[in-house]
Short mmCIF file of C-alpha atoms in Angstrom, two decimals:
data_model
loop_
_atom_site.label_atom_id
_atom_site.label_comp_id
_atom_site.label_asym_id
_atom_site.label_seq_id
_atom_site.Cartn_x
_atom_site.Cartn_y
_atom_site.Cartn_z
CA UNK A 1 136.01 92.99 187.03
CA UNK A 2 137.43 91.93 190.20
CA UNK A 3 137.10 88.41 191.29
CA UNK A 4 137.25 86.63 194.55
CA UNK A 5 139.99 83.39 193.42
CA UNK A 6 139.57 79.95 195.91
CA UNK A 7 142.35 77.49 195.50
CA UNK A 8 141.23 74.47 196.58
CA UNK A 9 144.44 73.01 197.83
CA UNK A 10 143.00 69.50 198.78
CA UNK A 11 142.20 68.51 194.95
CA UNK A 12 144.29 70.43 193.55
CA UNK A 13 147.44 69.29 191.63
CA UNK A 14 150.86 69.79 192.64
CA UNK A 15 152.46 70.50 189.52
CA UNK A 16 153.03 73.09 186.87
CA UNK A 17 149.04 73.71 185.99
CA UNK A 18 148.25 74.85 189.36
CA UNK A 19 151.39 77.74 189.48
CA UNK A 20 150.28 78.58 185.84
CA UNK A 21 146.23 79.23 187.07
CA UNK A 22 147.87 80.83 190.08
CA UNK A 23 149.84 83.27 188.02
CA UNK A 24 146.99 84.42 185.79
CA UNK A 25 145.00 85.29 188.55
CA UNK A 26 147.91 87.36 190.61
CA UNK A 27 147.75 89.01 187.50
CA UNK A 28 143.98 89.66 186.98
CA UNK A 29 144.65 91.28 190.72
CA UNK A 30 142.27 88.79 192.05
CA UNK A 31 141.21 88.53 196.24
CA UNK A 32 143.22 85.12 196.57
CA UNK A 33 141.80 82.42 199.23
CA UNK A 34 143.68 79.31 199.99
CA UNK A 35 141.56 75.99 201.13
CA UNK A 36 143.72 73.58 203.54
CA UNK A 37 142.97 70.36 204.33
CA UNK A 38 145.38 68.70 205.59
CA UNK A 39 148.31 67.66 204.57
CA UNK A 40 151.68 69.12 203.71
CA UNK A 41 151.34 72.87 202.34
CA UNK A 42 154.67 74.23 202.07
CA UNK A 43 155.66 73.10 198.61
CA UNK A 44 152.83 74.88 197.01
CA UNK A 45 153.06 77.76 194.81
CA UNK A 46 150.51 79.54 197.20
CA UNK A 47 153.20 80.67 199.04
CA UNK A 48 154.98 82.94 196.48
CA UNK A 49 151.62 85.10 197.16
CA UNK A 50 151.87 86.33 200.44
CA UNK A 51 148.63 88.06 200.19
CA UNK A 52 146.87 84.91 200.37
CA UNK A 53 144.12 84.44 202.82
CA UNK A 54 144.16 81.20 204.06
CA UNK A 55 140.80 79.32 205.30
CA UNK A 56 141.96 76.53 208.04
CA UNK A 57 138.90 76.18 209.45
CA UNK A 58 137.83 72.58 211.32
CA UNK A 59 135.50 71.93 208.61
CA UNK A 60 135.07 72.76 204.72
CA UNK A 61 131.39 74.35 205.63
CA UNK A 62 133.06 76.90 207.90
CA UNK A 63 135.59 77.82 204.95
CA UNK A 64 133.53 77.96 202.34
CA UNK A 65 130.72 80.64 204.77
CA UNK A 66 134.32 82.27 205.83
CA UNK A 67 134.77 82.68 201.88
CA UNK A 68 131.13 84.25 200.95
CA UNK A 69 131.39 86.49 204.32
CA UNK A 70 134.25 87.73 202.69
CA UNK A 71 132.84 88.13 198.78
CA UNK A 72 130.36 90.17 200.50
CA UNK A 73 132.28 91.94 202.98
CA UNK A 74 134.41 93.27 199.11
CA UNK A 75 130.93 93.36 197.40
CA UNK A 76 132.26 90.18 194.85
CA UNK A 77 129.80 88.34 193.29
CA UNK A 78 132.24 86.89 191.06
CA UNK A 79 134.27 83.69 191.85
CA UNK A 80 137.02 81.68 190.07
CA UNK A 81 137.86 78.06 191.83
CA UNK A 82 141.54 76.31 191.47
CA UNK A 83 140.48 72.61 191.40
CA UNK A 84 140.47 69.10 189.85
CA UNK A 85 137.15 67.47 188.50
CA UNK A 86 136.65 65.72 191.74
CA UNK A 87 137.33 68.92 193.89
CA UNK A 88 134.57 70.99 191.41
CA UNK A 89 132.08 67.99 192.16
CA UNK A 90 131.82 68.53 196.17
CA UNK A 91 132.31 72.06 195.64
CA UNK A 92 129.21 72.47 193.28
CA UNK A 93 127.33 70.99 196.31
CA UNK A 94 129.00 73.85 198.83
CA UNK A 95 128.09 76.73 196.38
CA UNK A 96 124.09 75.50 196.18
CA UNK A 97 124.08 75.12 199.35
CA UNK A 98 125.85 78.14 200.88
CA UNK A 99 125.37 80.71 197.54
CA UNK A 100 122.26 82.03 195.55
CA UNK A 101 122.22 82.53 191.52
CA UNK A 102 124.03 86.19 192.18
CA UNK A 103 126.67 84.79 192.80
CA UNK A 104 128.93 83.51 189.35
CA UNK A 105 131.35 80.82 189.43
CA UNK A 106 134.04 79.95 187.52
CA UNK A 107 135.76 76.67 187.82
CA UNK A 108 139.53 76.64 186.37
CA UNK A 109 140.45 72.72 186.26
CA UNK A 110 144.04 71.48 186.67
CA UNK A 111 145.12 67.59 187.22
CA UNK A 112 143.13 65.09 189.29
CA UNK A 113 144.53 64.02 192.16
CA UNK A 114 143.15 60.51 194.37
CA UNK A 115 141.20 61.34 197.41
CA UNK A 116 138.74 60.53 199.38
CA UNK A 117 135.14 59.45 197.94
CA UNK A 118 131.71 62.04 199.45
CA UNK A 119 128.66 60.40 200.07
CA UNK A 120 125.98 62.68 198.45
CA UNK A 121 124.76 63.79 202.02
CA UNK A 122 128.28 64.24 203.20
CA UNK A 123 128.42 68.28 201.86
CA UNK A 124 124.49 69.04 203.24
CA UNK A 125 125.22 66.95 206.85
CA UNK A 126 128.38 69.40 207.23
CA UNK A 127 126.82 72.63 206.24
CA UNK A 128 123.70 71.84 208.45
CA UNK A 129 125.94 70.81 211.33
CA UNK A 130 128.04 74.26 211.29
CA UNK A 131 125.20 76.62 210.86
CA UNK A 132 123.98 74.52 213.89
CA UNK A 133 126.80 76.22 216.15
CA UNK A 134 126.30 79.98 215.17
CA UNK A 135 125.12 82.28 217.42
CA UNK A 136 122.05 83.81 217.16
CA UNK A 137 121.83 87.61 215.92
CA UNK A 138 119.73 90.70 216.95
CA UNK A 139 118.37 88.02 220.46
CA UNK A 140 116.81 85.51 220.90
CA UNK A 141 113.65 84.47 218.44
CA UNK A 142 110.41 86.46 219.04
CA UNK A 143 107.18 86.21 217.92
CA UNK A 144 103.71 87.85 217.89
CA UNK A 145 100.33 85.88 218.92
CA UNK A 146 97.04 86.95 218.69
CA UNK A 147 94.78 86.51 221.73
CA UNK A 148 91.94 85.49 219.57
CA UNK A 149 93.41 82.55 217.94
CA UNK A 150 92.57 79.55 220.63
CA UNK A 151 95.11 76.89 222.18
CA UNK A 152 93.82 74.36 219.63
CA UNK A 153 95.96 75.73 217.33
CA UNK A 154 99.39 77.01 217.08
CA UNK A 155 100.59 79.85 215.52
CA UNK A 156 102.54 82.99 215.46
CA UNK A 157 103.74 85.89 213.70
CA UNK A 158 108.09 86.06 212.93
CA UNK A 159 110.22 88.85 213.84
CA UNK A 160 113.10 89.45 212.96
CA UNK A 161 115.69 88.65 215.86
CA UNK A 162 117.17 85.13 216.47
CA UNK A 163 118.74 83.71 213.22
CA UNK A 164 122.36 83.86 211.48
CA UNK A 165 121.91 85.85 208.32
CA UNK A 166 124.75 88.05 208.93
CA UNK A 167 124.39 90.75 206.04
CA UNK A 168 122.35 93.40 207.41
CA UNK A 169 119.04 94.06 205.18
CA UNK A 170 118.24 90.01 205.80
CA UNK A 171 119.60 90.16 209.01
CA UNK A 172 119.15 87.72 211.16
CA UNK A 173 115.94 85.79 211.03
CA UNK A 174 115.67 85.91 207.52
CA UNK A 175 112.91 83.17 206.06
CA UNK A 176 112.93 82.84 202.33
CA UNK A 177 115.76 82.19 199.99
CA UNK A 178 115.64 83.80 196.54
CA UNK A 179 118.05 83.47 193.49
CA UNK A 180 117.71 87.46 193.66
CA UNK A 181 118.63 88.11 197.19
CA UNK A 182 121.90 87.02 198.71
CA UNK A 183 120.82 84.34 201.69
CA UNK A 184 121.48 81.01 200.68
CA UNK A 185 119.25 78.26 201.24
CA UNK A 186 121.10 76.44 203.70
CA UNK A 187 121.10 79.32 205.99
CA UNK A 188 117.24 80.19 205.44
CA UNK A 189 116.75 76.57 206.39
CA UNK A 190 118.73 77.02 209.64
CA UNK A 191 116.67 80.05 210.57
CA UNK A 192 113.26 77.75 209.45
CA UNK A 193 114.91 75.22 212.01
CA UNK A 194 115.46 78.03 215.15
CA UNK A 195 111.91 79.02 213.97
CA UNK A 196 110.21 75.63 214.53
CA UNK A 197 112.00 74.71 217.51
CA UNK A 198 111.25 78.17 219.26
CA UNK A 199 107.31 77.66 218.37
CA UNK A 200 107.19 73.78 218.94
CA UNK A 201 106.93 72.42 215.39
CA UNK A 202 108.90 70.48 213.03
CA UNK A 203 110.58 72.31 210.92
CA UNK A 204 109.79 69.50 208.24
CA UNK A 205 106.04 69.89 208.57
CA UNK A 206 106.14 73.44 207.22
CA UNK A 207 104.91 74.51 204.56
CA UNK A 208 105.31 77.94 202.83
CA UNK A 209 103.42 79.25 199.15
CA UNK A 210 105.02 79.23 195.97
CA UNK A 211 104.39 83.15 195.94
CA UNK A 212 102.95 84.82 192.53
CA UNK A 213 100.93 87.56 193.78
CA UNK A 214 97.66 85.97 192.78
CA UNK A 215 94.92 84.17 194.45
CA UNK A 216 95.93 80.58 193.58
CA UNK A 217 95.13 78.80 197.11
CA UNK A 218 96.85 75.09 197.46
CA UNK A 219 95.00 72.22 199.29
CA UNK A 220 97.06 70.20 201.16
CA UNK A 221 96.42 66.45 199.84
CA UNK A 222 95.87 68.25 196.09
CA UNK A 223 97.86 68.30 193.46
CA UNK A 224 100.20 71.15 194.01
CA UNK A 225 100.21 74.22 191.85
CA UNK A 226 103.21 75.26 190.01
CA UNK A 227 102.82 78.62 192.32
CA UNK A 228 100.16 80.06 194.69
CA UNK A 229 99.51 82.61 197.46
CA UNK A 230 97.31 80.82 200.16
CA UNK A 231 97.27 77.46 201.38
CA UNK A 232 94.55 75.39 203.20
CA UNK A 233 94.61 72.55 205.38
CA UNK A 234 92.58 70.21 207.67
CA UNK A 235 94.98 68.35 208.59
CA UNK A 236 96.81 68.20 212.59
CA UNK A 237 100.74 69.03 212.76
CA UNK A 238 101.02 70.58 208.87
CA UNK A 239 102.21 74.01 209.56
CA UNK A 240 100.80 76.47 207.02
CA UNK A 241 102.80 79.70 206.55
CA UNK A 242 102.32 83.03 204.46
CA UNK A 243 105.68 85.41 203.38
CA UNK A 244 105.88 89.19 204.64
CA UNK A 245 107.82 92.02 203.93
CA UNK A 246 105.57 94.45 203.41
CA UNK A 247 102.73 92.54 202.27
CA UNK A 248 100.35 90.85 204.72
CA UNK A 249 100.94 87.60 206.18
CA UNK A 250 97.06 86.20 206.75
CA UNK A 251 96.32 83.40 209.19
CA UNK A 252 92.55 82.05 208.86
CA UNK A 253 91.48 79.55 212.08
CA UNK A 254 88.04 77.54 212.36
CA UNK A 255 87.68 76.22 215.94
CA UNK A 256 84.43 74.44 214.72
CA UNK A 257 85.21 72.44 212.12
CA UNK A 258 89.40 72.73 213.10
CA UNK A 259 90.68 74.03 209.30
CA UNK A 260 93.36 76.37 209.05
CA UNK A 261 94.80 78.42 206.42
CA UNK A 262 97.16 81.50 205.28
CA UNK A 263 97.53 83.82 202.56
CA UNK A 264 100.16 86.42 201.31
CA UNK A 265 98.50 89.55 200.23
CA UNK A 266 100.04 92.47 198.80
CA UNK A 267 98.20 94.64 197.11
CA UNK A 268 97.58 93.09 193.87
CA UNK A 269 96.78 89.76 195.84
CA UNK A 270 94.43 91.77 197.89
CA UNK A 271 92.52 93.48 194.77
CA UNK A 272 92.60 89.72 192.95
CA UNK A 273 90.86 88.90 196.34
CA UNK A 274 93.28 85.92 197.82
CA UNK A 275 91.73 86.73 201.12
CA UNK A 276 88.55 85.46 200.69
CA UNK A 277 89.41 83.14 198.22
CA UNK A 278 91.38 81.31 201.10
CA UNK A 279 87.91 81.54 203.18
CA UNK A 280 85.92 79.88 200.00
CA UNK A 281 88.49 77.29 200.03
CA UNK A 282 88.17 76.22 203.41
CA UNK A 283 84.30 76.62 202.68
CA UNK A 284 84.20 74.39 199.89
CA UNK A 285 86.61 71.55 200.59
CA UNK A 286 85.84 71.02 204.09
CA UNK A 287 82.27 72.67 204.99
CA UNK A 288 83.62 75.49 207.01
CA UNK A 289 81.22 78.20 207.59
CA UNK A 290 82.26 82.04 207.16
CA UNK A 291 81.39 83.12 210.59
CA UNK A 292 83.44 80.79 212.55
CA UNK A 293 86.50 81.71 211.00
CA UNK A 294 88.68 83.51 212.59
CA UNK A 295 91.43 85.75 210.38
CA UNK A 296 94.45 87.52 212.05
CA UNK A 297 96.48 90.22 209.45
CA UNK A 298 100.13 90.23 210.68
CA UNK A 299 102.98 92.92 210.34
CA UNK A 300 102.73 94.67 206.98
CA UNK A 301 103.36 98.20 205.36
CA UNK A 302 101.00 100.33 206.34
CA UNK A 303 99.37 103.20 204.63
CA UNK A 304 101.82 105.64 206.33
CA UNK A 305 104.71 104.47 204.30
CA UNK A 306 102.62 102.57 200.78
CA UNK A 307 101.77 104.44 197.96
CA UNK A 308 100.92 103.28 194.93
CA UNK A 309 100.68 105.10 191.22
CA UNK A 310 96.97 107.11 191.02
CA UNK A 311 95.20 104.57 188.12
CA UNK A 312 96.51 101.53 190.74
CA UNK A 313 95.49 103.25 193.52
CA UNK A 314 91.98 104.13 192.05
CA UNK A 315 91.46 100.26 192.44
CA UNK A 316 90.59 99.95 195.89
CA UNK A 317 87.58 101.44 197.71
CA UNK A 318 87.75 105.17 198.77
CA UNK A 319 88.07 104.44 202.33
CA UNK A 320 91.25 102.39 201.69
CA UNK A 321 93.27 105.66 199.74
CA UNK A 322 93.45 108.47 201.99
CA UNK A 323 94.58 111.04 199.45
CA UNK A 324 93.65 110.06 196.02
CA UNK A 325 94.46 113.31 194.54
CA UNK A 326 98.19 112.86 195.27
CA UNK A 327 100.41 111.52 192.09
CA UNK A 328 101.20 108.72 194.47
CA UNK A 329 98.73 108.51 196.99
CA UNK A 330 98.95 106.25 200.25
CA UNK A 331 96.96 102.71 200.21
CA UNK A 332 95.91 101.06 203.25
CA UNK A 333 96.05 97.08 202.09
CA UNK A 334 94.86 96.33 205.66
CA UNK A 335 92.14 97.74 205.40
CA UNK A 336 90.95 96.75 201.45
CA UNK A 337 91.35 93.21 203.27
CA UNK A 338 88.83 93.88 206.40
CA UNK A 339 86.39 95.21 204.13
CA UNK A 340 86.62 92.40 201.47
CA UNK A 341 86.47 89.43 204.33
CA UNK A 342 83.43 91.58 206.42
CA UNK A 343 81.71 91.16 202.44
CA UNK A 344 81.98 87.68 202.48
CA UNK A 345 80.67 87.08 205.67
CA UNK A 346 83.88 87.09 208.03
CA UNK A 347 81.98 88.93 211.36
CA UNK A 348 84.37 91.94 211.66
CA UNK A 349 84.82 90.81 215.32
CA UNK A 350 86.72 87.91 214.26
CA UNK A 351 89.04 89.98 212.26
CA UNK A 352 92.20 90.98 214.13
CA UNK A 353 94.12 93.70 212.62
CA UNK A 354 95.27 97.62 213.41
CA UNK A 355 92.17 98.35 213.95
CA UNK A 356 91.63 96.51 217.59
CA UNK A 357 92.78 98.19 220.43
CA UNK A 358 91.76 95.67 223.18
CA UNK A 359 94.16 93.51 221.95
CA UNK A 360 97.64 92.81 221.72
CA UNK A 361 99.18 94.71 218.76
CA UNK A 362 99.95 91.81 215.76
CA UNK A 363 99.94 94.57 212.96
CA UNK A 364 102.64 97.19 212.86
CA UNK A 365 103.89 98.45 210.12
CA UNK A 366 107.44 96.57 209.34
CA UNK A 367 108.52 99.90 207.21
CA UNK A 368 108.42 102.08 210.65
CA UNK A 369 110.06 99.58 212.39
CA UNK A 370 113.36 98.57 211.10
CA UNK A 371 114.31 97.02 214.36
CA UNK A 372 112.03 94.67 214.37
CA UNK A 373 110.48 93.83 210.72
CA UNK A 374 111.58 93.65 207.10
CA UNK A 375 110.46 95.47 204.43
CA UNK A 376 111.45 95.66 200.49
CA UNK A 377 109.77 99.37 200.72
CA UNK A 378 112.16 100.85 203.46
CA UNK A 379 115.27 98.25 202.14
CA UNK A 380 115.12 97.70 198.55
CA UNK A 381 115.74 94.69 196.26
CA UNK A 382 117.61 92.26 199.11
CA UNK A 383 115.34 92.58 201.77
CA UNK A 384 114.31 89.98 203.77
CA UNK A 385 111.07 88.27 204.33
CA UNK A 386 109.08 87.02 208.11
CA UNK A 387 105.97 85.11 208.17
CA UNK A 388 102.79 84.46 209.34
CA UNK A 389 101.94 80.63 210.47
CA UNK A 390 99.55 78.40 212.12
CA UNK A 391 98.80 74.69 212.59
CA UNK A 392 95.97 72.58 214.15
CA UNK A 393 97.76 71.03 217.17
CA UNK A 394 97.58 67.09 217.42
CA UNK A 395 94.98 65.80 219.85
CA UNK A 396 96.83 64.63 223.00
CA UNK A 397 95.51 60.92 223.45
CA UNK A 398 94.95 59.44 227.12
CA UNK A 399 96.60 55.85 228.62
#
């Protein structure tokens, strides 16, 4: 299989071990990539290899993204690192920080060589300062708002222009990392960083579920469950924020009582009934009542482009499947989710979805719009993901 092959010239040894490793992989036919740092270069075996790509870059964060840009750019998941025990040490920090769990490494160990001592916060403090300098892709950051959510609260809905994931299904404003898609966390947490500044938050104060397609809801200041699809809070500045790509990214406001909440309903969420089980949360725990909550459905698949299989799709209520005798026929999950909340006493007024026309549009569907939205129907396995957030804005106190 072919490999990409880092030598990592700062820790690595100068002797006999290092040519030997070096051979073996010329011979394997391996992509060879050379890390400087400083020092003198010339007497290395590297040099016998003239096909060797060499990363000079001003810091070891820019090398090592210069080095996954390329495994991607030759569709390499594999990679086999020259080093010494010390060199694999800060390089283990580089990979979790700048790789996901597709990616395999292989570390080939020569002789240790003295150098320099990290901190532990040295790796994460260079990473976060270099994705800091990338441009943004696709424009600037752009949301959606919903006219009927008032200015005591903050929220918005994420497209997907204005962050730096380069490779193009999670490009560029890309908001979850997964050890099954190929964004690494580091650069998800830059794009959660250009996301909080653009919307006026701190991107520490957000908070996102631990998705399991269920109706699990979290309250903030509870214990926190091992995973969950809605989250509820009463509290000013926590940002509460629901996933998207495809299924529906849920805000839920209460001017009255000021509560907030999300949920992330696909369509197994949405039959399990996470919707309203959000609105019985922020019932229960903090004496909301149904019809002062306000609940805005954000960009999600809609039934033009989701079909399900005929005994799943017999789930929902007739007016949600508009051709039930097809072998797959379309589901509208939108509309399952009106018709649940309107049961439980959400006044279909204070539902903003597809459905309102005298309003701006918060709902399209992100598998018609590839510009704009992801969507794991239209792009498959490594797709990326937008959300849905909101957060009771702190009280501004007078001197």
């Amino acid at each position: 299989m072919c490999a990409v092959v880092l030598l990592d010239l700062p820790h690595a040894c100068r002797c006999g071990c290092t040519d030997r490793l070096l051979r073996e992989e010329a011979a394997a036919h391996a992509h060879l990539f050379v890390l400087l740092g400083g020092g003198d270069v010339t007497d290395t075996p590297v040099f016998a290899y003239g096909d060797a790509h060499l990363l000079d870059s001003r810091s070891t964060a820019e090398s090592i993204y210069r080095l996954k840009r390329a495994a991607d750019d030759l569709d390499v998941h594999a990679l086999r690192v020259i080093t010494s025990e010390r060199g694999r040490e800060r390089l283990l920090r580089y990979e979790q920080l700048l790789f996901t769990a597709l990616y395999h490494f292989t570390y080939r160990l020569g002789c240790s060589r003295p150098g320099h001592t990290h901190s532990p916060d040295e790796e994460e403090d260079d990473v976060s300062s270099f994705l800091h300098t990338l441009p943004a892709l696709g424009g600037p950051v752009r949301l959606l708002t919903s006219s009927l959510i008032p200015d005591c609260f903050g929220h918005g809905f994420s497209t997907r222009s204005g962050g730096v994931s380069y490779i193009p299904s999670l490009s560029s404003l890309n908001l979850f990392s997964s050890s099954k898609r190929c964004d690494p966390p580091a650069v998800v947490q830059e794009n959660r960083r250009r996301l909080a500044l653009h919307a006026g938050f701190h991107p520490r104060h957000l908070h996102l579920p631990k998705v399991k397609h269920s109706s699990q809801v979290w309250i903030i200041g509870e214990p926190e469950p091992e995973s969950y699809d809605a989250i509820v809070t009463d509290r000013p500045g926590k940002v509460v924020a629901a996933p998207g790509a495809d299924c529906i990214p849920i805000i839920f406001a209460d001017p009255v009582s000021k509560v907030v909440g999300v949920a992330h309903a696909g369509w197994r969420g949405t039959l399990m009934g996470v919707a309203m089980a959000t609105v019985e949360a922020m019932v229960m725990h903090f004496g909301c009542q149904a019809r002062n909550i306000l609940v805005v459905l954000g960009p999600s698949v809609g039934a033009c482009c989701f079909t399900l299989e005929k005994a799943q799709a017999s789930n929902f209520h007739r007016d949600c499947v508009t051709d039930p005798q097809s072998a797959r026929p379309h589901v509208n999950i939108r509309l399952a989710n009106r018709l649940l909340l309107q049961e439980g006493g959400i006044l279909p007024e204070h539902i903003h979805d597809d459905t309102v026309t005298d309003r701006s549009h918060v709902t399209p569907c992100t598998s018609c719009h590839p510009h704009d939205f992801f969507s794991h129907v239209r792009d498959g396995p490594n797709f990326g993901t937008q959300v849905g957030f909101v957060w009771i804005k702190e009280m501004e106190t007078s001197h």
